[in-house]
Amino acid sequence: MSDELLPPSIETAELTWQDGVPESSRFGDVYFNREDGLAESRHVFLRPNRLSERFESVPARGSFVVAESGFGTGLNFLATWQAWRERATNPTAILHFVSVERFPLQREDLVRALALWPELTPLAAELADKYPPLTRGAHRILLDGGRVRLTLYLGDIQEAWQALQFKADAWFLDGFSPARNPEMWLDQALAMIRAHSKPGATLATFTSVSRVRRTLESAGFTMQVIPGFGRKRDMLAGTLPVEVELNQDQAPPSVAIIGAGIAGCLLARNLAERGIPVTLIDSATGPGAGASGNRQGATYVKLGVEFNDQTELALTALCFSQRFYARFRDQYWHPTGLLQLAWSEQEQDRQRRFLNRNAYPAEVFYPVDQHQAGQLAGVPTQTGGLWFPGSGWLEPAKLCTELAAHPLIRQHFQTDVRQLQRLNSTWAIKPATGPDIITDRVVICAGHLTPALLPVSGRFRLKKIRGQVTHLESQTLTSPRSVICGPRYLNPVQDGVAVVGATFDLRDDNPDPTVVSHEQNLKELTDLLPGILRDAEGLGESVEGRVSFRCATHDYQPVADELCDSRGQVSQNLFMFTGLGSKGLTYAPLLAEYLADRLSGQPQCLPARLMRRLASQRLHQAEKSETNSG
Ligand code: SAM
């Protein structure tokens, strides 16, 4: 197998250029009309779908979903985004654009193609900036401050329509001509469009091939032949009959979130930015008081040797988090790069197998030898490892505070929730003191305190893990320039302190820092980076630190799902979002996006196979398997 085909990489577009216009060498066809591609996009796709008028009537908190086959250069997408900017007036209305691409363009090619239209320059620049690493699967890209959300599935069309969950208002059936690109126009692929359409959905396509028209008709669309663009005489437009009138402008259901750590704060902010009011509840005096309250925390994931669903979830979360945190750059987000050292023989072997079986884009990570590792991290290392150029560290406590500060987030601190009770169609949140909080939906983001709040039968396989971090004052060490990870992680010095962590203490409830835990942190650190400490003697007794408790599941994978009891019964409108272990900073942005998609009824950012990894039901499996998986 050639290197390019190892997972998670994907074959990219092979282009030839003529007068700045790209043509696919693989398909022998152009991406857009040579004379004026933008005018063609508007004529063929935007106008027959009446996008301008329909955008104007999207209500506050509403969304409009365009689905496209064949993302190509992104020209159709930019034309749609431009129209959205001009016509959609409600600041909380969201344009969702769902597209699929089997042979994605490299970023440089995309930039070159889109440079043909100066009027699109700012949009093209933002797209290029956030264009994902070219790995198979679903990528959610937030643009225009979240007013535009692009779900770009890199893979084959049939796989995409099977994996993604969304209902479109309008379709762009693009692709190369059916004669040259038959896979795109297979009856099976066209038939799936119906299942992904809202009543009244419209579609448009440049082709007028009668087989395509008939297949769409038999899928339920009323089809019309209309004049094509330029030299193309005809094209097709279609509409799905409206079965029920939808009234989109309903008050959103109220959402209460219990727990103001990174998961709760990210979810609250995500919903608030979609116009949904949230009540954020925590027993502490402010956000980020628990495991998300450390001074520094790294965005770290361990990508598995096998590219399976678990690895895909970790990768998707990592790439999403890097783009998401960019808005906090130079505030609470420090993308210094992160070095994962091959610190033991076992880890060296693991990294070797991992590199042999996979091909990741260098913007995700690349292997480095000992010399390069030292250069990048700014301190000598004993081995090489993997360098993640887009990763870094955060100031989680400050970030939580910032996220929770939004006019649509009502903060209820010092509120100790004791119980949840289902009323008819709502939930009552019962605090130790004060009146009940009545809400339509509840999301429990209470970390290790979650099990006590679950009002359903059965034991959930969630465990509490103590983690102590050690604060090293700047004069005690040589500060690295990047995050360094091994059996412990070390961050660069900030405001005179570098945080090293963390211990992993099962069955230890001690909330106070101990000398023993500091000494463990320091020993692991000096084994990993000998000479990093100026004088380690007696340091464990004089340093300060912090203890918090993380919540992990039996399989060390997060949970983000509606709650399911041990009999498989779903507790409607009650969700849990926890089990993030020590990877919360990396996973939480993506999972907050996913839950906000579900809570707002908008297209989902994750394919079905990754949603299954997050299911709450798996926490109830037979206890026997628990001992095998931890
Ligand atoms: N809409 C694009 C734009 O705005 O630039 C142009 C799309 S181009 C005409 C067709 C695209 O469909 C190509 O990028 C091609 O790689 C993609 N494609 C072809 N076969 C596919 C398949 N089986 N699944 C998904 N995408 C496919």
XYZ file of C-alpha atoms and ligand atoms in Angstrom:
657
model
C 0.000 0.000 0.000
C 1.409 3.411 -0.838
C 2.037 5.828 1.987
C -0.759 8.150 0.874
C -3.380 5.493 1.399
C -2.529 4.675 4.992
C -5.148 5.997 7.380
C -6.226 8.619 8.122
C -4.956 10.290 4.963
C -7.061 10.633 1.850
C -6.179 10.985 -1.825
C -6.121 14.635 -2.770
C -7.225 16.320 -5.977
C -4.843 16.211 -8.927
C -5.131 19.467 -10.795
C -4.024 21.063 -14.002
C -4.402 24.818 -14.365
C -5.389 26.829 -17.394
C -5.609 30.608 -17.045
C -5.950 30.191 -13.278
C -8.887 27.772 -13.647
C -8.397 24.340 -12.090
C -9.326 21.160 -13.891
C -9.339 17.683 -12.382
C -6.806 15.433 -14.122
C -8.509 12.414 -12.562
C -11.927 13.244 -14.011
C -10.904 15.356 -17.004
C -13.435 18.039 -16.125
C -13.469 21.577 -14.744
C -14.511 22.532 -11.204
C -16.448 25.520 -12.486
C -17.189 27.424 -15.653
C -14.056 28.861 -17.300
C -15.653 32.209 -18.108
C -17.288 32.995 -14.768
C -17.551 30.335 -12.092
C -19.134 32.617 -9.507
C -21.936 33.705 -11.856
C -22.440 30.023 -12.660
C -22.740 29.124 -8.948
C -25.373 31.773 -8.466
C -27.302 30.814 -11.589
C -27.189 27.046 -11.119
C -27.324 26.635 -7.358
C -28.320 29.752 -5.402
C -31.122 31.146 -7.555
C -33.153 27.985 -8.272
C -33.038 27.233 -4.541
C -34.266 30.826 -3.887
C -31.600 31.187 -1.232
C -31.590 34.964 -0.984
C -35.311 35.200 -0.161
C -35.279 32.192 2.108
C -32.240 33.463 4.039
C -34.143 36.665 4.830
C -36.861 34.755 6.609
C -34.719 32.577 8.878
C -35.811 33.586 12.383
C -33.666 34.291 15.421
C -32.139 31.051 16.751
C -33.181 29.345 13.519
C -30.926 27.716 11.006
C -30.864 27.066 7.296
C -29.199 23.927 5.999
C -27.631 23.660 2.555
C -26.213 20.274 1.553
C -23.836 19.828 -1.350
C -22.253 16.914 -3.158
C -18.666 17.754 -4.152
C -17.033 20.538 -2.132
C -14.238 20.990 -4.647
C -12.741 24.459 -4.381
C -15.429 25.694 -1.991
C -16.678 28.244 -4.528
C -20.351 27.291 -4.121
C -19.886 27.441 -0.386
C -18.360 30.924 -0.479
C -21.091 32.187 -2.816
C -23.665 30.885 -0.321
C -21.864 32.358 2.666
C -21.658 35.706 0.869
C -25.429 35.628 0.208
C -26.047 34.665 3.841
C -24.054 37.676 5.008
C -26.046 39.958 2.776
C -29.505 38.553 3.406
C -29.732 36.822 6.790
C -30.333 39.533 9.344
C -30.818 37.693 12.619
C -27.527 37.563 14.495
C -28.396 34.207 16.116
C -29.499 32.521 12.876
C -26.998 29.967 11.602
C -26.159 28.808 8.109
C -25.181 25.135 8.113
C -23.438 23.970 4.980
C -22.925 20.214 4.772
C -20.662 19.047 1.978
C -18.752 15.945 0.964
C -15.501 15.597 -0.907
C -13.751 12.391 -1.949
C -10.596 14.075 -3.322
C -10.030 17.288 -1.357
C -7.901 20.097 -2.708
C -4.681 20.910 -0.889
C -4.944 24.245 0.909
C -2.582 25.999 -1.572
C -4.730 24.850 -4.497
C -7.903 26.021 -2.813
C -6.345 29.429 -2.198
C -5.146 29.651 -5.782
C -8.541 28.724 -7.234
C -10.494 31.131 -5.043
C -8.093 33.989 -5.782
C -9.987 34.414 -9.060
C -12.683 36.405 -7.194
C -11.417 39.473 -5.326
C -14.911 40.047 -3.896
C -14.617 36.742 -2.036
C -11.132 37.432 -0.626
C -12.045 37.838 3.076
C -14.226 34.737 3.053
C -11.659 32.717 1.128
C -8.958 33.781 3.586
C -11.029 32.674 6.573
C -11.853 29.362 4.924
C -8.197 28.752 4.066
C -7.184 29.609 7.625
C -9.610 27.089 9.084
C -9.418 24.482 6.320
C -8.869 21.185 8.133
C -5.957 18.780 7.858
C -6.861 16.421 5.042
C -7.877 13.342 6.999
C -10.869 11.088 6.311
C -14.093 11.733 8.141
C -16.169 14.666 9.327
C -14.698 18.108 9.987
C -16.820 20.848 11.558
C -15.516 24.309 10.752
C -16.867 27.405 12.513
C -16.781 30.574 10.419
C -18.005 34.125 10.776
C -18.029 33.875 14.582
C -20.152 30.695 14.409
C -22.901 32.195 12.191
C -21.725 29.826 9.503
C -20.975 26.207 10.294
C -19.445 24.022 7.621
C -19.545 20.239 8.029
C -17.092 18.895 5.500
C -17.038 15.128 5.166
C -13.896 13.872 3.491
C -14.792 10.552 1.915
C -17.173 9.007 -0.577
C -20.636 10.441 -1.009
C -22.538 7.321 0.006
C -20.464 6.880 3.122
C -21.051 10.534 4.019
C -24.816 10.459 3.616
C -24.954 7.271 5.649
C -22.742 8.608 8.416
C -24.059 12.147 8.850
C -27.267 13.231 10.539
C -28.905 16.341 9.132
C -31.972 17.524 7.257
C -31.390 19.963 4.422
C -33.516 22.885 3.296
C -31.705 23.081 -0.034
C -29.413 20.873 -2.088
C -26.615 21.615 -4.514
C -26.058 18.476 -6.567
C -22.632 19.195 -7.962
C -20.007 16.695 -9.051
C -18.349 16.216 -12.378
C -20.584 15.250 -15.258
C -22.404 11.931 -14.739
C -20.556 10.381 -17.688
C -17.155 11.120 -16.119
C -18.069 10.761 -12.440
C -20.693 7.966 -12.226
C -20.161 7.217 -8.468
C -21.503 10.639 -7.637
C -24.748 10.033 -9.474
C -25.526 6.451 -8.521
C -29.200 5.844 -7.795
C -28.316 4.794 -4.234
C -26.585 8.112 -3.560
C -29.432 10.146 -5.065
C -32.072 8.163 -3.202
C -30.462 9.062 0.147
C -31.160 12.736 -0.479
C -34.814 12.327 0.393
C -34.054 10.964 3.881
C -31.843 14.001 4.520
C -34.414 16.573 3.344
C -36.885 18.680 5.266
C -40.413 18.920 3.882
C -40.361 21.578 1.190
C -36.638 21.094 0.522
C -35.423 22.274 -2.864
C -32.587 21.100 -5.063
C -30.662 22.236 -8.070
C -28.125 20.616 -10.345
C -26.242 21.616 -13.496
C -26.994 18.328 -15.185
C -30.165 17.600 -17.151
C -29.503 13.894 -17.636
C -32.889 12.192 -17.667
C -31.844 9.255 -15.453
C -30.924 11.726 -12.711
C -34.251 13.498 -13.130
C -36.203 10.232 -12.939
C -34.335 8.992 -9.861
C -35.017 12.252 -8.062
C -38.653 12.091 -9.108
C -38.996 8.590 -7.757
C -37.406 9.822 -4.507
C -40.365 12.205 -4.236
C -39.057 15.456 -5.745
C -41.131 17.394 -8.257
C -38.586 18.118 -10.990
C -38.341 20.860 -13.560
C -36.019 21.412 -16.507
C -34.856 25.047 -16.508
C -32.305 27.013 -18.600
C -28.686 26.184 -17.777
C -25.699 28.523 -17.502
C -23.553 29.649 -20.435
C -23.419 27.045 -23.132
C -25.424 24.515 -21.139
C -28.955 24.607 -22.479
C -30.756 22.899 -19.596
C -30.373 22.085 -15.935
C -32.658 20.626 -13.258
C -34.400 22.079 -10.217
C -36.676 20.232 -7.812
C -38.877 20.554 -4.746
C -40.052 18.079 -2.161
C -43.730 18.561 -1.342
C -44.494 20.163 2.007
C -46.325 17.654 4.173
C -46.582 19.702 7.333
C -46.108 23.431 7.748
C -43.201 23.979 10.064
C -43.302 26.883 12.430
C -39.658 27.528 13.058
C -40.005 30.535 15.302
C -40.768 28.803 18.557
C -39.294 29.732 21.927
C -36.262 27.522 22.480
C -36.522 24.951 25.246
C -34.790 26.140 28.399
C -31.518 24.386 29.195
C -29.877 24.060 32.593
C -26.307 22.895 32.884
C -25.043 21.495 36.165
C -21.301 21.974 36.522
C -19.272 24.988 35.434
C -16.040 23.269 34.498
C -14.667 23.302 30.971
C -17.433 20.995 29.651
C -20.289 22.972 31.195
C -18.846 26.378 30.311
C -18.119 25.436 26.698
C -21.585 23.993 26.241
C -23.265 26.983 27.890
C -21.358 29.392 25.675
C -22.018 27.366 22.536
C -25.771 27.344 23.175
C -25.827 31.015 24.161
C -24.083 31.962 20.921
C -26.817 30.061 19.058
C -29.336 32.275 20.874
C -30.413 29.664 23.425
C -30.635 30.907 27.035
C -28.866 28.742 29.593
C -28.825 28.470 33.381
C -25.367 27.469 34.566
C -25.332 25.948 38.035
C -22.410 25.062 40.285
C -21.864 24.633 43.996
C -18.602 26.606 43.820
C -18.342 30.384 43.916
C -17.399 30.668 40.239
C -16.544 28.798 37.035
C -13.604 26.390 36.756
C -13.364 25.507 40.430
C -12.763 21.755 39.991
C -10.568 19.804 37.609
C -10.689 22.681 35.101
C -9.264 25.121 37.635
C -5.561 24.553 37.075
C -3.312 27.436 36.063
C -2.121 25.557 33.004
C -3.378 22.547 31.065
C -2.246 21.031 27.788
C -4.291 20.033 24.752
C -3.097 16.490 24.587
C -4.455 13.299 23.078
C -2.920 9.919 22.520
C -3.680 8.743 18.997
C -4.041 4.957 18.847
C -1.795 2.677 16.816
C -4.891 1.482 14.944
C -6.968 4.101 13.182
C -10.272 2.994 14.683
C -13.306 4.976 15.825
C -11.637 5.842 19.105
C -8.590 7.246 17.317
C -10.804 9.118 14.855
C -12.664 10.723 17.732
C -9.396 11.774 19.384
C -8.100 13.214 16.108
C -11.362 15.037 15.343
C -11.373 16.501 18.835
C -7.742 17.583 18.586
C -8.160 19.358 15.245
C -11.395 21.012 16.318
C -9.918 22.207 19.624
C -6.931 23.828 17.920
C -9.191 25.861 15.651
C -11.704 26.587 18.360
C -9.169 27.993 20.824
C -7.641 30.268 18.181
C -10.124 32.965 19.260
C -8.400 33.043 22.673
C -4.875 33.202 21.288
C -2.552 35.374 23.365
C -5.207 35.484 26.076
C -5.743 32.000 27.500
C -4.517 29.898 24.595
C -0.798 29.439 23.916
C -0.213 27.284 20.818
C 3.452 26.663 21.586
C 3.501 23.197 20.010
C 3.590 19.993 22.032
C 6.222 17.294 22.168
C 5.195 13.742 22.963
C 8.450 12.069 23.906
C 9.219 8.442 23.119
C 10.327 8.256 26.730
C 10.519 4.498 27.329
C 11.300 1.445 25.219
C 7.656 0.547 25.275
C 6.633 4.010 24.071
C 9.362 3.951 21.396
C 7.958 0.678 20.135
C 4.416 2.046 20.232
C 5.396 5.145 18.277
C 7.258 3.006 15.729
C 4.207 0.813 15.116
C 1.974 3.871 15.049
C 4.132 5.571 12.406
C 4.316 2.423 10.281
C 0.587 1.944 10.160
C -0.622 5.501 9.673
C 0.039 8.569 7.566
C -0.957 11.807 9.277
C -0.585 15.260 7.708
C 2.412 17.119 9.148
C 0.118 19.846 10.420
C -1.318 17.299 12.892
C 2.086 15.947 13.978
C 5.380 14.697 12.634
C 8.125 12.527 14.103
C 11.264 14.240 15.367
C 14.644 12.886 16.436
C 16.329 13.758 19.697
C 18.109 16.798 18.275
C 14.980 18.261 16.653
C 12.986 17.533 19.807
C 15.447 19.554 21.898
C 15.437 22.403 19.380
C 11.659 22.604 19.257
C 11.079 22.277 22.986
C 13.966 24.570 23.871
C 15.447 22.146 26.430
C 17.590 19.036 25.941
C 15.694 15.754 25.737
C 16.924 12.166 25.922
C 14.899 10.921 22.981
C 12.872 12.043 20.015
C 9.131 11.707 19.739
C 6.141 13.239 18.019
C 5.777 16.985 17.491
C 2.253 18.450 17.398
C 2.764 21.948 15.954
C -0.831 23.148 16.498
C -1.157 22.045 20.119
C -0.227 23.963 23.216
C -1.518 24.912 26.622
C -4.415 26.832 28.100
C -5.242 28.734 31.241
C -8.374 26.706 31.940
C -9.712 28.535 35.001
C -9.560 31.916 33.250
C -11.007 30.426 30.092
C -14.013 29.024 32.005
C -14.702 32.446 33.520
C -14.554 34.101 30.124
C -16.816 31.481 28.519
C -19.468 31.814 31.226
C -19.685 35.589 30.804
C -22.446 35.955 28.191
C -25.771 37.786 28.474
C -27.735 34.608 27.727
C -25.987 32.615 30.476
C -27.654 33.021 33.868
C -25.131 32.026 36.512
C -26.273 30.196 39.650
C -23.188 29.693 41.773
C -23.067 28.432 45.360
C -25.993 26.224 44.418
C -25.518 22.715 45.663
C -27.775 20.465 43.573
C -29.014 17.470 45.536
C -31.501 15.841 43.255
C -33.191 15.885 39.867
C -36.821 15.091 39.554
C -38.873 14.587 36.428
C -42.100 16.546 36.342
C -44.466 15.967 33.408
C -42.445 17.341 30.547
C -39.851 19.293 32.505
C -37.175 18.659 35.106
C -36.953 20.065 38.629
C -33.441 20.714 39.850
C -33.498 20.621 43.644
C -30.756 22.513 45.438
C -29.844 21.999 49.113
C -31.306 25.428 49.858
C -33.539 27.735 47.864
C -36.299 27.078 45.368
C -36.290 24.388 42.670
C -35.063 25.358 39.218
C -37.535 24.176 36.593
C -36.167 23.561 33.119
C -37.009 21.725 29.888
C -33.621 20.127 29.529
C -30.745 19.326 31.836
C -27.142 18.540 31.010
C -25.078 17.129 33.854
C -21.464 18.201 33.460
C -20.526 17.561 37.059
C -17.389 15.476 36.540
C -16.812 13.012 39.359
C -19.914 14.284 41.184
C -22.114 13.139 38.288
C -23.083 9.650 39.584
C -24.792 11.084 42.670
C -27.056 13.210 40.467
C -28.276 10.536 38.068
C -31.962 9.880 38.773
C -32.093 6.473 37.071
C -31.501 2.886 38.025
C -28.273 0.964 37.605
C -24.638 1.556 38.316
C -22.687 3.771 35.913
C -19.082 2.811 35.380
C -17.612 6.194 36.242
C -14.637 6.594 38.485
C -12.986 9.403 40.343
C -9.267 9.904 39.849
C -7.224 12.210 42.028
C -4.730 14.394 40.195
C -2.172 16.608 41.910
C -0.182 19.176 39.970
C 3.030 20.782 41.165
C 3.809 24.474 40.656
C 7.466 25.056 39.840
C 8.740 28.570 40.345
C 10.747 29.891 37.422
C 14.083 29.955 39.292
C 13.836 26.200 39.994
C 13.915 25.011 36.371
C 14.905 25.690 32.781
C 11.614 26.567 31.156
C 10.743 24.731 27.950
C 9.333 26.700 25.015
C 6.618 24.113 24.337
C 4.584 21.604 26.272
C 6.474 18.356 26.861
C 4.574 15.128 27.566
C 5.661 11.728 28.794
C 4.486 10.064 31.967
C 3.974 13.654 33.148
C 3.561 16.914 31.265
C 5.485 20.139 31.750
C 4.303 23.551 30.546
C 6.399 26.618 29.779
C 6.742 29.123 32.637
C 3.960 31.706 32.759
C 3.768 34.464 35.376
C 6.731 32.921 37.191
C 5.317 29.388 37.441
C 5.353 26.204 35.334
C 2.783 23.541 36.082
C 3.860 19.877 36.116
C 1.307 17.160 36.410
C -0.478 15.260 37.190
C -0.599 12.264 39.483
C -3.134 9.564 38.700
C -4.449 8.325 42.020
C -7.309 5.852 42.018
C -9.023 5.317 45.358
C -7.449 8.359 46.997
C -9.870 11.014 48.222
C -7.353 13.374 49.814
C -8.294 16.887 48.597
C -5.046 18.460 49.853
C -1.690 18.490 48.084
C 0.799 16.068 49.621
C 4.586 15.963 49.595
C 4.444 12.351 48.379
C 2.507 13.384 45.263
C 4.849 16.331 44.606
C 7.812 13.969 44.876
C 6.195 11.591 42.406
C 5.682 14.440 39.948
C 9.275 15.631 40.374
C 10.739 12.140 40.022
C 8.805 11.450 36.833
C 9.815 14.859 35.500
C 13.523 14.396 36.167
C 13.465 10.852 34.767
C 11.919 12.317 31.615
C 14.089 15.436 31.426
C 17.212 14.978 33.555
C 18.788 18.302 34.425
C 15.600 20.320 33.896
C 15.479 21.183 37.605
C 18.269 23.403 38.907
C 18.258 21.656 42.296
C 15.775 18.907 42.998
C 17.010 18.292 46.543
C 14.172 18.813 49.026
C 12.070 20.586 46.394
C 9.063 18.318 47.000
C 8.703 19.785 50.475
C 8.741 23.425 49.478
C 6.661 23.518 46.297
C 3.002 24.356 46.044
C 0.362 22.678 43.941
C -3.275 21.839 43.554
C -5.452 18.751 43.770
C -8.552 18.064 41.732
C -10.617 15.016 40.867
C -11.221 13.964 37.310
C -13.966 11.697 36.138
C -13.145 8.762 33.859
C -15.256 5.980 32.413
C -14.323 2.294 32.416
C -12.997 2.625 28.836
C -11.422 6.070 29.351
C -13.628 7.522 26.634
C -15.940 10.466 27.257
C -19.730 10.405 27.490
C -21.897 13.003 25.756
C -25.388 11.685 25.374
C -28.922 11.542 26.624
C -29.003 9.431 29.744
C -29.864 5.792 29.388
C -30.619 3.489 32.320
C -29.438 -0.086 32.723
C -32.517 -1.403 30.893
C -31.832 0.815 27.875
C -34.591 3.272 28.771
C -33.724 6.831 27.700
C -34.380 9.672 30.155
C -35.661 12.210 27.693
C -34.149 15.659 27.861
C -31.588 14.653 30.467
C -28.035 14.529 29.157
C -24.660 13.732 30.613
C -21.364 15.189 29.458
C -18.446 13.841 31.463
C -15.778 11.128 31.594
C -13.246 13.446 30.012
C -10.467 12.208 32.315
C -7.318 14.233 31.802
C -8.177 15.064 28.172
C -11.042 17.474 28.810
C -9.392 20.525 27.296
C -9.036 18.690 24.003
C -12.325 16.811 23.831
C -14.705 19.332 25.375
C -14.922 21.890 22.506
C -15.971 19.232 19.967
C -18.339 17.465 22.334
C -19.932 20.765 23.367
C -20.467 21.500 19.677
C -21.998 18.045 19.214
C -24.367 18.366 22.188
C -25.334 21.894 21.159
C -26.151 20.507 17.691
C -28.396 17.911 19.303
C -30.011 20.310 21.753
C -30.779 22.818 18.997
C -31.912 20.224 16.414
C -29.225 21.364 13.966
C -27.039 19.147 11.753
C -24.678 17.040 13.791
C -20.966 17.478 13.569
C -20.112 13.844 14.243
C -20.702 10.805 12.071
C -22.821 8.015 13.563
C -19.814 5.811 14.278
C -18.288 8.465 16.578
C -21.605 9.245 18.248
C -21.708 5.609 19.339
C -18.387 6.049 21.141
C -20.020 8.720 23.294
C -23.152 6.774 24.216
C -24.221 6.616 27.858
C -25.544 3.085 27.472
C -22.073 1.593 27.305
C -21.509 2.607 30.935
C -23.886 -0.191 31.962
C -22.230 -3.146 30.287
C -21.610 -6.355 32.229
C -19.121 -5.729 34.986
C -16.856 -8.559 33.807
C -15.578 -6.562 30.833
C -14.545 -3.665 33.095
C -11.446 -5.466 34.306
C -10.313 -6.085 30.718
C -10.623 -2.579 29.381
C -9.168 -0.141 31.931
N -18.839 22.486 -5.720
C -17.468 22.587 -6.121
C -16.957 23.999 -6.064
O -17.678 24.893 -5.606
O -15.779 24.169 -6.404
C -17.158 21.957 -7.452
C -17.376 20.493 -7.396
S -16.558 19.602 -8.676
C -17.466 19.925 -10.072
C -17.000 17.958 -8.215
C -16.359 17.447 -6.938
O -16.916 16.176 -6.593
C -14.882 17.224 -7.078
O -14.188 17.958 -6.138
C -14.723 15.727 -6.900
O -13.494 15.364 -6.300
C -15.901 15.376 -6.053
N -16.278 13.960 -6.133
C -16.213 13.162 -7.204
N -16.642 11.922 -6.910
C -17.002 11.925 -5.624
C -17.532 10.934 -4.740
N -17.759 9.690 -5.136
N -17.800 11.295 -3.471
C -17.562 12.568 -3.054
N -17.048 13.533 -3.839
C -16.777 13.228 -5.114
